[in-house]
Amino acid sequence: MTSEQQSPHSHEPTHHYDAIIIGAGVSGLYALHHLREMGLTARVFDGASDIGGTWWYNRYPGARVDGPGSPFYCYTFSDELMQEWDWAETQSKQSDVLKYLEHVADKFDLRRDIQFDTWVQDARYDEVAQRWTIETRSGECASAQYLICAVGALSKANRPNIAGINDFAGECYHTGSWPHDPVSFEGKRVAVIGTGSSGVQSIPEIAKEASHLTVLQRTAQFTFPAGNRPLTDDDLDDVRSNWDALIEKMRAHGGGFPAGPNPSRSALDDTPEEREALYESLWEQGSFQIFLKLYSDIAVNEESNKTLSDFVRKKISEIVDDAETARKLSPDHFVMTKRPILDAGYFETYNRDNVDLIDLRDDAIVRFTPTSVITESGEHPIDMLVLATGYDAISGSMLRLNPKGRGGVSLKERWDERYHNYLGMTIGGFPNLFMIHGPGSPGVFYNMPLGAERQMDWIGKCMDHLREKELGSVEPVADSEQAWFDEVTTIANFTLFPRTDSWWTGANVEGKPRYFSAYLGGAMYYDRIADVAANDFAGFVFEPVQRSDAE
Ligand code: N01
């Protein structure tokens, strides 16, 4: 159903669709394509000026895929798309990922249903009409039976609240909303706050150009060689001729990678020499493959974990010339329990004469002035400040949207203490709303384009179910949300992940509920959601279509 009649009321919807999708990133693009294939009408709204979501915003120097690597960080729904696209490198740079997404948008003619530069500032459920109405910042309203939130797990910036930071008069950029015009570091004194993936990728690049770079580090990080290399024609031919089998492998793997399960033995089953040889060869090889070939218990057994932590700390001490700097760069949390990072010459960067490291645990920031950052040890004059301080991740962009469900209850109210959800896709009291990569789903622990496809395929099945049974709304019951929370938490507590402060646990944002909200069961998640669908969507409550008097 689509209609474009003008409404007499300024705040009445003027456009009506089957589905409204918020976000034109990797998830939103696929959602649009899939809904069209189902014969539904859909409109995508995005605050950015073009497609790409995270990949549109994150243009900082050094930004690359540090996940599964190309050509596996991609959609799988179209064989033709796979066959025709030439990836250049194993760890594609941001501009190459964006080119790919632009190609997808052109090939499937997606742009005609996407509205750019349009920030959705409100979304409300109408219980009588069984529809969602959204309002944009410019006051435009539209309605749809379904609201698909493809708002990104890493999209709401985490900006540090440090005394005087707003008084800093030099250039200041957050890695997650990097300018589109080139930024020059030439001859400048630059400070970077943050040593997560974005900091670790950008620091070596900034150091090459800046006259001086000061890295302000709160937590030292475990990072591994990215091993980026060009993809040859033979590499691509090999993947193309085995694509169907590789997709099956990706779907069966816990992280959505074309790999078998990790070796089934514990790190403690090997002798120290055997372990050292394995770690050394993986370090040499680089790329995300490192994590796929590790012992099975690195993330669950403290002693096993320490064997790998010790190995990386030894590497740091070998690479970094200055012993004190190497000490500061050596992490003390369980390796892997903050998002593992891939780098290109990160630790080597600290051997440069123009780079200094300040460990904020020993030498905290006191305040910023218009021209400097002052730490306990003294003043550091700077021309530019780079905030690589990450995101209010997983739940932040949903809470920023803050949809209002039944009875006008807002998501902020519903998620006051924890992110109630069922299957990581639906929320009680918010009928017909679906999240992609939301809390309670594998989201950031899975190959994200593949995860988006698989979640959206399930959402499509749920919509089909409503259509076939002439139902007007679907939402989870409270018991299924509680059971899902218990399942997510039980799996997480089996691991070391919840024991480290990270954006995975919400510990990076003040006042955020601190718990591990991602589903760590890997491929089991897709079996679980398939079972729910096969059992007539057990755990959900449905309402029949409410017919108006006129019908
Ligand atoms: O963010 P982060 P990110 N004062 O949260 C520090 C994905 N990604 O943008 O660890 C001082 O990891 C904070 O310190 P601490 C990837 O999944 C993918 O780097 O909280 N420091 C940390 O060092 C990644 O994990 C790719 O103590 C402060 C840093 O800032 C995720 O995005 C590329 C601070 C933030 O690190 C997020 O990565 C990049 C403060 N007030 C990212 N606040 C690709 O694959 C925060 N910090 C391309």
XYZ file of C-alpha atoms and ligand atoms in Angstrom:
599
model
C 0.000 0.000 0.000
C 1.357 3.419 -0.862
C -0.306 6.760 -0.833
C 0.970 10.277 -1.349
C -2.117 12.384 -0.614
C -1.521 15.673 1.121
C -2.757 15.759 4.688
C -4.684 18.807 5.876
C -2.862 18.588 9.224
C 0.717 19.693 9.432
C 1.572 16.845 11.811
C -0.440 14.172 10.086
C 1.512 11.791 7.896
C 1.545 12.814 4.256
C 3.170 9.641 2.938
C 2.277 6.060 3.761
C 4.366 2.941 3.269
C 4.422 -0.649 4.319
C 7.755 -0.056 6.048
C 9.946 2.833 7.086
C 13.633 2.086 7.450
C 15.856 4.377 9.469
C 19.455 4.265 8.275
C 21.000 3.833 4.817
C 24.061 1.911 5.929
C 24.886 -1.729 5.260
C 21.748 -2.959 7.099
C 19.290 -0.368 5.798
C 20.299 -0.899 2.165
C 19.705 -4.613 2.389
C 16.431 -4.077 4.267
C 15.158 -1.890 1.430
C 16.170 -4.375 -1.228
C 14.601 -7.284 0.652
C 11.310 -5.511 1.308
C 11.041 -4.592 -2.355
C 11.628 -8.213 -3.296
C 8.722 -9.068 -0.986
C 6.533 -6.644 -2.929
C 6.295 -4.111 -0.096
C 6.697 -0.357 -0.272
C 9.456 1.125 1.849
C 11.156 4.455 2.428
C 14.602 4.904 3.954
C 15.501 8.028 5.911
C 19.075 8.975 6.742
C 20.610 12.120 8.215
C 23.701 11.745 6.012
C 23.944 13.103 2.487
C 24.534 9.731 0.877
C 24.527 6.010 1.565
C 27.009 4.130 3.737
C 26.108 4.797 7.385
C 29.250 4.117 9.421
C 31.249 3.922 6.202
C 29.990 7.350 5.141
C 30.991 8.987 8.426
C 34.239 7.179 9.296
C 36.720 8.738 6.859
C 39.591 9.204 9.262
C 43.088 8.425 7.973
C 43.830 4.697 8.111
C 40.148 3.617 8.280
C 39.905 0.068 6.968
C 37.896 -3.089 7.462
C 39.504 -4.762 10.428
C 36.971 -7.556 10.558
C 36.620 -10.620 8.351
C 38.485 -8.961 5.518
C 37.625 -8.719 1.859
C 36.065 -10.288 -0.068
C 34.017 -11.654 2.830
C 32.836 -8.364 4.342
C 30.062 -8.108 1.764
C 26.507 -9.072 0.907
C 25.786 -12.647 -0.073
C 22.266 -12.229 -1.499
C 23.347 -11.717 -5.103
C 25.717 -14.092 -6.822
C 26.041 -11.647 -9.703
C 27.149 -8.902 -7.317
C 29.862 -11.157 -5.942
C 31.043 -12.225 -9.377
C 31.351 -8.697 -10.758
C 32.970 -6.848 -7.856
C 36.777 -6.655 -7.685
C 38.062 -6.088 -4.172
C 41.567 -4.617 -4.172
C 42.960 -5.602 -0.754
C 42.270 -8.036 2.064
C 41.593 -5.185 4.521
C 39.634 -2.814 2.295
C 40.049 0.861 2.925
C 37.001 2.914 3.838
C 36.713 4.501 0.378
C 36.655 1.051 -1.262
C 33.879 -0.191 1.028
C 31.917 2.954 0.220
C 32.450 2.405 -3.533
C 31.087 -1.117 -3.136
C 27.999 0.126 -1.289
C 27.479 2.820 -3.953
C 27.678 0.112 -6.600
C 25.070 -1.928 -4.700
C 22.782 1.099 -4.470
C 23.123 1.750 -8.223
C 22.817 -1.858 -9.300
C 19.606 -2.406 -7.338
C 18.308 1.114 -7.958
C 18.000 1.778 -4.230
C 18.461 5.553 -4.119
C 14.989 6.372 -5.447
C 13.518 5.172 -2.138
C 16.086 6.804 0.124
C 15.703 10.273 1.539
C 19.081 11.755 2.521
C 19.853 14.758 4.759
C 16.729 13.824 6.681
C 17.037 13.310 10.392
C 14.179 11.383 11.987
C 13.546 13.100 15.289
C 10.449 11.250 16.434
C 8.784 7.877 15.904
C 5.444 6.988 17.518
C 3.215 3.947 17.447
C -0.491 4.479 16.875
C -2.252 1.595 18.631
C -5.531 2.090 16.777
C -4.056 2.332 13.306
C -1.379 -0.269 14.210
C 1.134 1.907 12.413
C 4.254 3.904 13.131
C 4.450 7.609 12.338
C 7.824 9.270 12.028
C 8.545 12.969 12.002
C 11.672 14.446 10.452
C 13.561 17.471 11.702
C 11.980 19.562 8.947
C 8.498 18.570 10.156
C 7.690 16.029 7.443
C 5.583 13.088 8.654
C 5.211 9.609 7.189
C 3.553 6.423 8.408
C 4.130 2.709 7.951
C 2.980 -0.564 9.416
C 6.573 -1.516 10.194
C 9.500 0.444 11.549
C 12.908 -1.053 10.763
C 15.663 0.476 12.871
C 18.905 0.043 10.945
C 20.465 2.800 13.017
C 23.907 1.269 13.506
C 25.552 -0.341 16.512
C 28.474 2.095 16.340
C 27.024 5.391 15.302
C 26.323 7.619 18.309
C 29.633 9.272 19.120
C 31.012 9.146 22.650
C 32.435 12.630 23.227
C 34.547 13.059 26.336
C 33.378 15.523 28.919
C 36.732 17.026 29.928
C 37.167 20.438 31.581
C 37.747 23.179 29.008
C 37.438 20.895 25.964
C 34.889 23.189 24.349
C 37.279 26.120 24.784
C 39.920 24.460 22.642
C 40.203 26.803 19.655
C 42.153 24.601 17.241
C 40.744 22.052 14.814
C 38.873 19.254 16.581
C 37.520 16.096 14.909
C 35.837 12.916 16.077
C 36.939 9.887 14.044
C 33.290 8.854 13.703
C 32.284 12.068 11.903
C 35.414 12.923 9.994
C 35.263 15.879 7.544
C 34.717 15.142 3.865
C 37.329 17.705 2.846
C 40.914 16.510 3.311
C 42.385 17.245 6.736
C 46.049 18.256 6.688
C 48.283 17.415 9.643
C 51.327 18.940 7.943
C 53.405 20.996 10.371
C 50.792 20.654 13.120
C 51.001 19.541 16.723
C 48.234 16.981 17.068
C 46.817 15.220 20.131
C 44.784 12.017 19.822
C 42.582 10.819 22.675
C 41.723 7.137 22.433
C 43.507 3.945 21.499
C 40.681 1.681 20.347
C 40.417 0.520 16.707
C 39.952 4.065 15.343
C 42.898 5.472 17.313
C 45.137 2.519 16.476
C 44.323 2.822 12.757
C 44.722 6.608 12.577
C 47.735 7.188 14.872
C 50.383 5.733 12.474
C 48.943 7.774 9.581
C 48.765 11.037 11.525
C 52.299 10.511 12.858
C 53.667 10.358 9.302
C 52.517 13.921 8.582
C 52.193 15.848 11.840
C 55.116 17.836 13.203
C 54.324 16.323 16.600
C 51.813 13.776 17.856
C 50.794 13.308 21.480
C 48.757 10.176 22.179
C 46.578 10.396 25.275
C 45.943 6.793 26.297
C 43.511 5.731 29.000
C 43.750 1.976 28.426
C 46.552 0.201 26.606
C 45.278 -2.171 23.929
C 46.076 -5.560 22.492
C 46.517 -5.095 18.777
C 47.698 -7.552 16.138
C 49.243 -7.127 12.666
C 46.568 -6.551 10.018
C 48.620 -8.322 7.357
C 46.874 -6.300 4.670
C 47.855 -7.324 1.136
C 46.554 -6.851 -2.394
C 44.088 -9.476 -3.603
C 45.304 -11.124 -6.790
C 43.164 -12.292 -9.706
C 43.850 -15.829 -8.555
C 42.571 -15.021 -5.049
C 39.357 -13.598 -6.472
C 38.899 -16.401 -9.010
C 39.311 -18.909 -6.251
C 36.649 -17.256 -4.110
C 34.280 -16.799 -7.049
C 34.475 -20.392 -8.143
C 33.823 -21.620 -4.584
C 31.344 -18.938 -3.546
C 28.389 -21.200 -2.696
C 30.518 -23.407 -0.486
C 32.100 -20.354 1.145
C 28.689 -18.874 1.938
C 27.709 -22.140 3.602
C 30.928 -22.010 5.625
C 30.282 -18.409 6.650
C 26.751 -19.238 7.729
C 27.932 -22.204 9.797
C 30.751 -20.278 11.498
C 30.196 -18.548 14.852
C 31.428 -15.171 13.607
C 30.202 -15.417 10.004
C 33.703 -16.103 8.629
C 34.601 -18.626 5.921
C 36.521 -20.716 8.434
C 36.094 -23.919 10.361
C 35.719 -23.915 14.143
C 38.776 -22.888 16.184
C 41.072 -25.825 17.050
C 39.303 -27.759 19.795
C 42.267 -27.869 22.174
C 43.062 -25.687 25.163
C 46.135 -23.472 25.173
C 47.197 -25.489 28.201
C 47.238 -28.742 26.205
C 50.363 -27.547 24.354
C 53.859 -27.082 25.729
C 55.106 -23.487 26.091
C 57.278 -24.054 23.008
C 54.328 -25.295 20.946
C 52.204 -22.344 22.036
C 54.969 -19.894 21.236
C 55.369 -21.424 17.771
C 51.636 -21.130 17.075
C 51.395 -17.523 18.327
C 54.509 -16.573 16.396
C 53.179 -18.010 13.128
C 49.782 -16.335 13.598
C 51.457 -13.004 14.393
C 53.574 -13.376 11.270
C 50.552 -14.196 9.142
C 48.403 -11.345 10.517
C 44.729 -10.536 9.746
C 41.591 -11.667 11.510
C 42.710 -15.226 10.749
C 44.745 -14.953 13.968
C 41.600 -15.147 16.069
C 40.112 -17.971 14.008
C 43.065 -20.277 14.555
C 43.602 -19.686 18.267
C 43.006 -22.227 20.979
C 39.370 -22.737 21.890
C 39.620 -21.458 25.475
C 41.442 -18.112 25.157
C 38.259 -16.176 25.936
C 37.040 -18.447 28.712
C 40.050 -19.604 30.723
C 42.181 -17.072 32.632
C 45.336 -19.154 32.468
C 45.027 -19.795 28.741
C 44.257 -16.149 28.210
C 47.436 -15.162 30.021
C 49.568 -17.211 27.619
C 48.441 -15.038 24.712
C 48.517 -11.774 26.733
C 52.098 -12.526 27.753
C 53.025 -13.233 24.140
C 51.650 -9.877 22.939
C 53.287 -7.997 25.818
C 56.600 -9.603 24.856
C 56.073 -8.498 21.258
C 55.419 -4.933 22.413
C 58.630 -4.916 24.428
C 60.545 -6.200 21.397
C 59.055 -3.667 18.951
C 59.104 -0.519 21.094
C 62.623 0.831 21.673
C 61.974 2.755 24.868
C 61.302 0.399 27.792
C 59.117 2.895 29.678
C 56.954 3.542 26.599
C 56.662 -0.222 26.049
C 55.518 -0.615 29.661
C 52.830 2.023 29.206
C 51.668 0.349 25.983
C 51.332 -3.059 27.645
C 47.698 -3.889 28.413
C 46.677 -5.519 31.678
C 43.157 -6.752 30.875
C 42.280 -10.189 29.478
C 43.261 -10.250 25.815
C 40.226 -10.423 23.454
C 37.840 -9.031 26.089
C 38.025 -5.595 24.510
C 37.413 -5.716 20.748
C 40.659 -7.121 19.266
C 42.331 -4.666 16.922
C 44.305 -5.067 13.716
C 46.988 -2.485 13.001
C 49.588 -1.462 10.472
C 52.699 -0.411 12.373
C 50.960 0.871 15.510
C 53.585 -0.054 18.106
C 56.416 0.915 15.696
C 54.955 4.437 15.579
C 56.134 5.023 19.152
C 59.758 4.721 17.965
C 59.364 7.937 15.971
C 60.958 11.089 17.349
C 57.791 13.122 16.752
C 55.486 10.871 18.835
C 54.891 10.977 22.601
C 52.663 8.760 24.686
C 50.902 10.019 27.787
C 49.436 7.336 30.005
C 46.381 9.008 31.515
C 46.370 6.528 34.387
C 49.656 8.052 35.617
C 49.242 11.540 34.210
C 45.557 12.488 33.962
C 44.168 15.344 31.864
C 43.498 18.354 34.065
C 41.871 20.525 31.390
C 42.058 21.943 27.914
C 42.884 25.570 27.134
C 42.285 27.249 23.747
C 45.793 26.186 22.659
C 46.817 23.196 24.750
C 45.991 20.197 26.845
C 47.199 20.312 30.430
C 47.947 17.026 32.169
C 49.187 16.579 35.724
C 52.764 16.634 34.481
C 52.459 19.902 32.526
C 51.129 21.752 29.498
C 51.220 20.354 25.936
C 50.594 22.975 23.234
C 48.522 21.581 20.341
C 47.001 22.803 17.076
C 44.586 19.936 16.543
C 42.648 17.491 18.705
C 41.465 14.130 17.360
C 38.825 12.350 19.416
C 39.098 8.633 18.776
C 36.857 8.094 21.779
C 34.407 5.656 20.260
C 30.674 5.278 20.610
C 27.725 4.941 22.871
C 27.600 1.537 21.236
C 24.946 -1.116 20.611
C 22.059 0.654 22.383
C 23.027 4.335 21.956
C 21.577 4.999 18.514
C 18.265 3.308 19.393
C 18.010 5.452 22.516
C 18.862 8.551 20.494
C 15.918 7.726 18.197
C 13.863 7.065 21.343
C 10.706 5.686 19.685
C 7.449 5.906 21.651
C 5.507 2.648 21.858
C 2.217 1.618 23.450
C 0.733 4.243 25.747
C 3.339 6.736 24.536
C 6.015 4.987 26.638
C 9.435 5.952 25.314
C 12.307 3.568 24.727
C 14.349 5.582 27.261
C 11.742 4.710 29.870
C 11.541 1.054 28.788
C 15.319 0.670 28.663
C 16.014 2.601 31.839
C 17.879 -0.270 33.507
C 18.464 -2.751 30.746
C 17.790 -3.223 27.038
C 14.657 -5.393 27.174
C 14.308 -7.256 23.886
C 13.519 -10.625 22.402
C 15.886 -12.238 19.891
C 17.781 -8.950 19.713
C 15.236 -7.709 17.165
C 11.977 -6.877 18.930
C 10.868 -5.013 22.049
C 7.740 -5.545 24.183
C 5.434 -2.506 24.034
C 6.872 -1.520 20.633
C 4.773 -3.547 18.179
C 5.931 -3.933 14.580
C 9.327 -2.390 15.388
C 12.380 -4.389 14.359
C 16.036 -3.694 15.103
C 18.994 -4.864 13.071
C 22.205 -5.395 15.079
C 20.441 -4.287 18.264
C 21.201 -5.324 21.844
C 20.600 -9.034 22.400
C 21.742 -9.976 18.897
C 25.204 -11.137 17.751
C 25.534 -7.696 16.072
C 29.095 -6.527 16.501
C 30.300 -10.102 17.146
C 29.360 -11.224 13.676
C 30.299 -10.412 10.090
C 27.946 -7.440 9.973
C 26.696 -7.444 6.333
C 25.919 -11.157 6.597
C 24.300 -10.673 10.010
C 22.119 -7.869 8.617
C 20.960 -10.093 5.758
C 20.121 -12.968 8.071
C 18.244 -10.798 10.563
C 16.332 -9.001 7.805
C 15.389 -12.320 6.183
C 13.887 -13.389 9.516
C 12.068 -10.053 9.875
C 10.641 -10.575 6.364
C 9.367 -14.014 7.421
C 7.694 -12.466 10.433
C 5.990 -9.894 8.189
C 4.861 -12.702 5.853
C 3.370 -14.473 8.849
C 1.317 -11.397 9.703
C 0.172 -11.035 6.119
C -0.812 -14.683 5.717
C -2.743 -14.765 8.994
C -4.243 -11.285 8.504
C -2.633 -9.996 11.690
C -2.067 -6.336 12.412
C 0.730 -6.337 14.964
C 3.421 -8.408 16.595
C 5.450 -7.896 19.754
C 7.190 -10.141 22.269
C 5.660 -11.107 25.612
C 7.490 -10.183 28.809
C 8.403 -13.809 29.614
C 10.213 -14.263 26.310
C 12.191 -11.067 26.887
C 13.215 -12.314 30.334
C 14.161 -15.744 28.974
C 16.203 -14.112 26.195
C 18.018 -11.886 28.681
C 18.829 -14.970 30.782
C 20.142 -16.798 27.705
C 22.302 -13.866 26.557
C 23.669 -13.351 30.075
C 24.333 -17.028 30.775
C 26.367 -17.394 27.594
C 28.311 -14.181 28.290
C 29.056 -15.190 31.883
C 30.643 -18.375 30.646
C 33.371 -16.150 29.132
C 35.832 -13.539 30.391
C 34.177 -10.756 28.336
C 31.907 -9.302 31.054
C 34.896 -8.942 33.389
C 36.572 -6.186 31.374
C 35.435 -2.577 31.035
C 34.694 -2.042 27.340
C 32.107 -0.600 24.994
C 30.766 -4.158 24.807
C 29.776 -3.852 28.468
C 28.720 -0.200 28.257
C 31.471 0.782 30.695
C 32.857 3.466 28.339
C 29.829 5.748 28.775
C 29.060 7.285 32.136
C 25.702 6.281 33.576
C 25.099 3.483 31.070
C 23.833 0.142 32.445
C 26.914 -2.026 32.739
C 26.294 -5.482 31.377
C 27.188 -7.561 28.382
C 24.270 -7.236 25.976
C 25.435 -9.063 22.816
C 24.476 -12.654 22.004
C 27.706 -14.638 22.093
C 26.272 -17.956 20.943
C 27.515 -17.463 17.380
C 25.757 -19.501 14.693
C 23.424 -20.906 17.356
C 21.604 -17.557 17.221
C 20.399 -18.228 13.698
C 19.168 -21.686 14.696
C 17.334 -20.120 17.634
C 15.529 -17.513 15.544
C 14.729 -20.094 12.836
C 13.150 -22.330 15.512
C 11.021 -19.450 16.754
C 9.776 -18.812 13.205
C 9.126 -22.521 12.613
C 7.077 -22.640 15.812
C 4.584 -20.004 14.663
C 6.706 -17.262 16.193
C 6.585 -18.615 19.714
C 7.132 -15.991 22.379
C 5.264 -13.293 20.468
C 1.764 -11.964 20.844
C -0.235 -10.924 17.779
C -3.255 -8.697 17.312
C -5.696 -9.121 14.469
C -5.927 -6.289 11.969
C -8.108 -3.613 13.528
C -10.539 -2.575 10.847
C -11.778 0.992 10.803
C -15.566 1.680 10.691
C -15.262 2.723 7.088
C -13.951 -0.693 5.974
O 36.218 3.212 19.927
P 36.678 2.411 21.242
P 36.765 3.049 18.433
N 39.298 10.006 28.166
O 35.562 2.578 22.212
C 39.186 6.077 24.941
C 34.677 -0.660 15.323
N 35.631 -0.131 14.382
O 36.106 4.081 17.592
O 39.466 1.841 26.636
C 40.279 9.264 27.659
O 37.119 1.059 20.932
C 38.911 4.657 25.311
O 39.559 4.329 26.505
P 39.026 3.061 27.395
C 35.331 -1.743 16.150
O 34.378 -2.722 16.451
C 35.821 -0.823 13.254
O 38.213 2.991 18.404
O 37.523 3.177 27.430
N 40.106 8.250 26.824
C 39.456 3.942 24.090
O 40.835 3.852 24.117
C 35.753 -0.969 17.353
O 35.979 -1.737 18.495
C 36.705 -0.347 12.341
O 39.656 3.248 28.687
C 38.856 7.975 26.465
C 39.060 4.886 22.973
O 38.873 6.160 23.562
C 34.600 -0.007 17.512
O 34.292 0.372 16.194
C 37.442 0.785 12.575
C 37.762 8.713 26.946
C 37.773 4.482 22.300
O 37.932 3.234 21.725
C 34.918 1.233 18.314
O 36.241 1.651 18.010
C 37.234 1.458 13.740
C 38.029 9.761 27.842
N 37.045 10.486 28.371
C 36.306 1.008 14.633
N 36.644 8.202 26.404
C 36.833 -1.027 11.055
O 36.675 -2.189 10.914
C 37.025 7.182 25.617
N 38.364 7.045 25.657
C 37.089 -0.180 9.916
